[in-house]
Coordinates of C-alpha atoms in Angstrom, one line a residue:
X87 CA 55.7 -183.3 107.5
X88 CA 54.5 -183.8 104.0
X89 CA 55.0 -182.0 100.7
X90 CA 52.5 -182.8 97.9
X91 CA 51.4 -185.9 99.7
X92 CA 54.9 -187.2 100.0
X93 CA 56.5 -187.6 103.4
X94 CA 59.6 -185.4 103.8
X95 CA 62.6 -186.8 105.7
X96 CA 64.2 -183.8 107.2
X97 CA 66.5 -185.7 109.5
X98 CA 67.7 -189.2 110.1
X99 CA 69.9 -190.9 112.7
X100 CA 73.2 -192.1 111.4
X101 CA 75.8 -194.4 112.9
X102 CA 79.0 -192.4 113.0
X103 CA 81.2 -195.5 112.4
X104 CA 79.5 -196.1 109.1
X105 CA 79.6 -192.6 107.7
X106 CA 82.9 -190.7 107.3
X107 CA 81.1 -187.3 107.0
X108 CA 79.6 -187.8 110.5
X109 CA 83.1 -188.7 111.8
X110 CA 84.6 -185.5 110.3
X111 CA 81.8 -183.3 111.6
X112 CA 82.3 -184.8 115.1
X113 CA 86.0 -183.8 115.0
X114 CA 85.1 -180.3 113.8
X115 CA 82.4 -179.9 116.4
X116 CA 84.9 -181.0 119.1
X117 CA 87.6 -178.5 117.9
X118 CA 85.0 -175.7 117.8
X119 CA 83.8 -176.6 121.3
X120 CA 87.4 -176.5 122.7
X121 CA 88.1 -173.2 120.9
X122 CA 85.0 -171.5 122.3
X123 CA 85.6 -173.0 125.8
X124 CA 89.1 -171.5 125.8
X125 CA 87.9 -168.1 124.7
X126 CA 85.2 -168.0 127.5
X127 CA 87.5 -169.4 130.2
X128 CA 90.6 -167.3 129.7
X129 CA 91.1 -163.6 130.3
X130 CA 92.1 -161.2 127.5
X131 CA 95.8 -161.0 128.5
X132 CA 96.1 -164.8 128.5
X133 CA 94.4 -165.0 125.1
X134 CA 96.8 -162.4 123.8
X135 CA 99.8 -164.4 125.0
X136 CA 98.4 -167.6 123.4
X137 CA 97.9 -165.8 120.1
X138 CA 101.4 -164.3 120.2
X139 CA 102.9 -167.8 120.9
X140 CA 101.1 -169.2 117.8
X141 CA 102.9 -166.7 115.5
X142 CA 106.4 -167.1 117.0
X143 CA 108.8 -169.2 114.9

């Protein structure tokens, strides 16, 4: 892809061990994946019990 005869770099591959932002995004993506997997796998009553347990002292 080019813009005004200059090549655009819309993506690049990064080594996660060299870039802290990539490491952080890996953790966030993993947490979101686990969150959505829990929502899909559990029924509504079980999710309600999990939510209640998070708010109990």
